[in-house]
């Protein structure tokens, strides 16, 4: 550990240390960049973002297409963007990905997964066992109903995506719906 990090570790937790962690995440030993990859066939879009304060900064990016097999196209895209990380955040899109907003009656957060199981058939044309589902609490309506954003993707799509990334020697650390992955 370098001298600056030793000095940082000696600072007691509080306003100054919290500010320094936001301004210089590397001091806390956290990952300081994130790599986003959107890949479909020969089309490759990749971006490396430096996490920082007050806002993230794009440090490398590339978009293009190749005549090569997909796993080679991805490696070329990463190389052209000067990205060496193999840990990526992936995007998935298409017919097998469903994004919906829904409202539920007021309830405790722990009760949401059970309530969602009953509501899914109204919003998703697949059996619950055929999808991988996630949701985000968005807020409340004026009449105190819970607003949720749900994303469901066909299980076989996710499994195929993970297999493709592994074949390209990449490690997906997050998979999100295409429109949200950019955020």
Tab-separated table of C-alpha atoms in Angstrom:
chain	number	residue	atom	x	y	z
A	1	UNK	CA	0.000	0.000	0.000
A	2	UNK	CA	1.375	3.403	-1.004
A	3	UNK	CA	2.050	6.291	1.362
A	4	UNK	CA	-1.067	8.209	0.267
A	5	UNK	CA	-3.307	5.194	0.895
A	6	UNK	CA	-1.718	4.605	4.338
A	7	UNK	CA	-2.369	8.246	5.204
A	8	UNK	CA	-5.937	7.939	3.922
A	9	UNK	CA	-6.574	4.810	6.017
A	10	UNK	CA	-5.514	6.713	9.143
A	11	UNK	CA	-8.231	9.380	8.649
A	12	UNK	CA	-11.242	8.630	10.871
A	13	UNK	CA	-14.563	8.049	9.100
A	14	UNK	CA	-16.530	11.276	8.728
A	15	UNK	CA	-17.254	14.153	6.371
A	16	UNK	CA	-13.659	14.550	5.148
A	17	UNK	CA	-13.100	10.849	4.503
A	18	UNK	CA	-16.506	10.458	2.810
A	19	UNK	CA	-15.736	13.418	0.546
A	20	UNK	CA	-12.327	12.000	-0.348
A	21	UNK	CA	-13.874	8.612	-1.159
A	22	UNK	CA	-16.332	10.288	-3.542
A	23	UNK	CA	-13.661	12.456	-5.119
A	24	UNK	CA	-10.978	9.753	-5.315
A	25	UNK	CA	-12.538	6.268	-5.166
A	26	UNK	CA	-9.145	4.700	-5.772
A	27	UNK	CA	-8.220	5.643	-2.184
A	28	UNK	CA	-10.769	3.148	-0.904
A	29	UNK	CA	-9.391	0.446	-3.157
A	30	UNK	CA	-12.659	0.326	-5.120
A	31	UNK	CA	-12.919	-0.406	-8.806
A	32	UNK	CA	-12.563	2.954	-10.518
A	33	UNK	CA	-13.685	2.082	-14.044
A	34	UNK	CA	-16.603	0.237	-15.546
A	35	UNK	CA	-16.738	-1.298	-19.004
A	36	UNK	CA	-20.067	-1.429	-20.811
A	37	UNK	CA	-20.449	-3.736	-23.808
A	38	UNK	CA	-23.344	-4.026	-26.224
A	39	UNK	CA	-22.684	-6.746	-28.751
A	40	UNK	CA	-25.033	-8.307	-31.260
A	41	UNK	CA	-23.539	-10.375	-34.037
A	42	UNK	CA	-20.801	-8.345	-35.670
A	43	UNK	CA	-21.988	-5.035	-34.149
A	44	UNK	CA	-19.874	-3.949	-31.167
A	45	UNK	CA	-20.363	-0.911	-28.929
A	46	UNK	CA	-18.045	-0.572	-25.968
A	47	UNK	CA	-17.374	2.186	-23.453
A	48	UNK	CA	-15.064	2.488	-20.449
A	49	UNK	CA	-16.199	4.959	-17.827
A	50	UNK	CA	-14.076	6.382	-15.030
A	51	UNK	CA	-16.188	6.553	-11.903
A	52	UNK	CA	-15.598	9.844	-10.235
A	53	UNK	CA	-16.770	12.982	-8.572
A	54	UNK	CA	-18.710	15.063	-9.468
A	55	UNK	CA	-19.665	12.921	-12.466
A	56	UNK	CA	-18.384	9.921	-14.411
A	57	UNK	CA	-16.107	10.474	-17.399
A	58	UNK	CA	-15.837	8.420	-20.586
A	59	UNK	CA	-12.197	7.442	-21.047
A	60	UNK	CA	-12.443	4.997	-23.976
A	61	UNK	CA	-15.157	4.081	-26.442
A	62	UNK	CA	-15.671	2.361	-29.765
A	63	UNK	CA	-18.596	1.461	-32.020
A	64	UNK	CA	-18.360	-0.495	-35.235
A	65	UNK	CA	-18.922	-3.761	-37.009
A	66	UNK	CA	-16.679	-6.555	-38.180
A	67	UNK	CA	-16.931	-9.478	-40.590
A	68	UNK	CA	-15.323	-11.746	-37.969
A	69	UNK	CA	-17.104	-14.247	-35.709
A	70	UNK	CA	-18.724	-12.419	-32.760
A	71	UNK	CA	-16.136	-13.347	-30.092
A	72	UNK	CA	-13.315	-12.068	-32.329
A	73	UNK	CA	-15.306	-8.930	-33.195
A	74	UNK	CA	-15.693	-8.150	-29.489
A	75	UNK	CA	-11.974	-8.604	-28.830
A	76	UNK	CA	-11.165	-6.290	-31.763
A	77	UNK	CA	-13.624	-3.673	-30.475
A	78	UNK	CA	-12.092	-3.769	-27.000
A	79	UNK	CA	-8.576	-3.514	-28.471
A	80	UNK	CA	-9.533	-0.571	-30.716
A	81	UNK	CA	-10.979	1.191	-27.662
A	82	UNK	CA	-7.764	0.467	-25.694
A	83	UNK	CA	-9.709	-1.459	-23.051
A	84	UNK	CA	-7.892	-4.276	-21.288
A	85	UNK	CA	-10.474	-5.223	-18.654
A	86	UNK	CA	-12.335	-8.474	-19.202
A	87	UNK	CA	-15.036	-7.653	-16.622
A	88	UNK	CA	-17.916	-6.061	-18.484
A	89	UNK	CA	-21.443	-4.840	-17.946
A	90	UNK	CA	-23.604	-6.324	-20.674
A	91	UNK	CA	-26.737	-5.203	-22.479
A	92	UNK	CA	-29.466	-7.532	-23.679
A	93	UNK	CA	-32.357	-6.574	-25.929
A	94	UNK	CA	-34.910	-8.082	-28.271
A	95	UNK	CA	-38.246	-9.847	-28.141
A	96	UNK	CA	-37.275	-11.915	-25.115
A	97	UNK	CA	-36.693	-8.824	-22.939
A	98	UNK	CA	-39.713	-7.139	-21.382
A	99	UNK	CA	-39.727	-3.862	-19.457
A	100	UNK	CA	-42.920	-2.768	-17.701
A	101	UNK	CA	-44.091	-0.312	-15.064
A	102	UNK	CA	-46.712	-1.533	-12.658
A	103	UNK	CA	-48.519	-0.395	-9.545
A	104	UNK	CA	-49.135	-2.515	-6.485
A	105	UNK	CA	-51.205	-1.759	-3.406
A	106	UNK	CA	-49.303	-0.471	-0.370
A	107	UNK	CA	-47.222	-3.224	1.250
A	108	UNK	CA	-43.932	-3.915	2.978
A	109	UNK	CA	-40.849	-4.264	0.749
A	110	UNK	CA	-40.454	-7.893	1.838
A	111	UNK	CA	-43.935	-8.678	0.440
A	112	UNK	CA	-43.198	-7.368	-3.075
A	113	UNK	CA	-41.668	-10.596	-4.530
A	114	UNK	CA	-44.718	-12.631	-3.499
A	115	UNK	CA	-47.128	-10.036	-4.888
A	116	UNK	CA	-45.126	-9.900	-8.118
A	117	UNK	CA	-45.549	-13.654	-8.622
A	118	UNK	CA	-49.318	-13.161	-8.779
A	119	UNK	CA	-49.111	-10.115	-11.070
A	120	UNK	CA	-46.569	-11.437	-13.579
A	121	UNK	CA	-48.987	-13.307	-15.817
A	122	UNK	CA	-50.758	-10.008	-16.567
A	123	UNK	CA	-47.530	-8.336	-17.716
A	124	UNK	CA	-45.266	-11.085	-19.070
A	125	UNK	CA	-46.288	-13.619	-21.732
A	126	UNK	CA	-43.932	-16.306	-20.378
A	127	UNK	CA	-44.057	-18.629	-17.400
A	128	UNK	CA	-42.202	-17.332	-14.353
A	129	UNK	CA	-39.836	-20.317	-14.579
A	130	UNK	CA	-38.843	-19.275	-18.132
A	131	UNK	CA	-37.599	-15.807	-17.172
A	132	UNK	CA	-35.057	-14.108	-15.023
A	133	UNK	CA	-36.796	-11.218	-13.343
A	134	UNK	CA	-35.658	-8.141	-11.502
A	135	UNK	CA	-37.459	-5.069	-10.300
A	136	UNK	CA	-36.738	-1.645	-8.929
A	137	UNK	CA	-38.961	0.308	-6.585
A	138	UNK	CA	-39.532	3.620	-8.379
A	139	UNK	CA	-41.701	5.419	-5.837
A	140	UNK	CA	-45.280	5.905	-4.760
A	141	UNK	CA	-48.333	7.266	-6.501
A	142	UNK	CA	-50.439	9.970	-4.869
A	143	UNK	CA	-52.844	7.293	-3.665
A	144	UNK	CA	-49.913	5.483	-1.929
A	145	UNK	CA	-49.623	2.640	-4.448
A	146	UNK	CA	-46.125	1.261	-5.027
A	147	UNK	CA	-44.636	1.969	-8.461
A	148	UNK	CA	-42.281	-0.719	-9.752
A	149	UNK	CA	-40.173	-1.061	-12.845
A	150	UNK	CA	-39.844	-4.716	-13.774
A	151	UNK	CA	-37.467	-6.249	-16.290
A	152	UNK	CA	-37.807	-9.848	-17.376
A	153	UNK	CA	-35.580	-11.683	-19.838
A	154	UNK	CA	-36.000	-15.183	-21.185
A	155	UNK	CA	-33.734	-17.488	-19.203
A	156	UNK	CA	-32.374	-19.127	-22.370
A	157	UNK	CA	-31.344	-15.692	-23.740
A	158	UNK	CA	-29.392	-14.888	-20.582
A	159	UNK	CA	-27.740	-18.302	-20.576
A	160	UNK	CA	-26.756	-17.949	-24.249
A	161	UNK	CA	-25.391	-14.452	-23.621
A	162	UNK	CA	-23.272	-15.625	-20.694
A	163	UNK	CA	-21.956	-18.571	-22.745
A	164	UNK	CA	-21.024	-16.206	-25.607
A	165	UNK	CA	-19.192	-13.855	-23.254
A	166	UNK	CA	-17.285	-16.732	-21.690
A	167	UNK	CA	-16.344	-17.985	-25.160
A	168	UNK	CA	-14.925	-14.504	-25.819
A	169	UNK	CA	-13.014	-14.790	-22.492
A	170	UNK	CA	-15.076	-12.000	-20.917
A	171	UNK	CA	-16.690	-11.932	-17.485
A	172	UNK	CA	-20.125	-10.281	-17.334
A	173	UNK	CA	-20.546	-8.698	-13.894
A	174	UNK	CA	-23.944	-7.192	-14.696
A	175	UNK	CA	-26.560	-7.837	-17.379
A	176	UNK	CA	-29.207	-5.204	-17.979
A	177	UNK	CA	-31.866	-4.330	-20.543
A	178	UNK	CA	-30.314	-2.450	-23.447
A	179	UNK	CA	-31.790	0.961	-22.682
A	180	UNK	CA	-30.786	0.829	-19.015
A	181	UNK	CA	-27.305	-0.602	-19.514
A	182	UNK	CA	-26.115	2.710	-20.950
A	183	UNK	CA	-27.212	4.479	-17.755
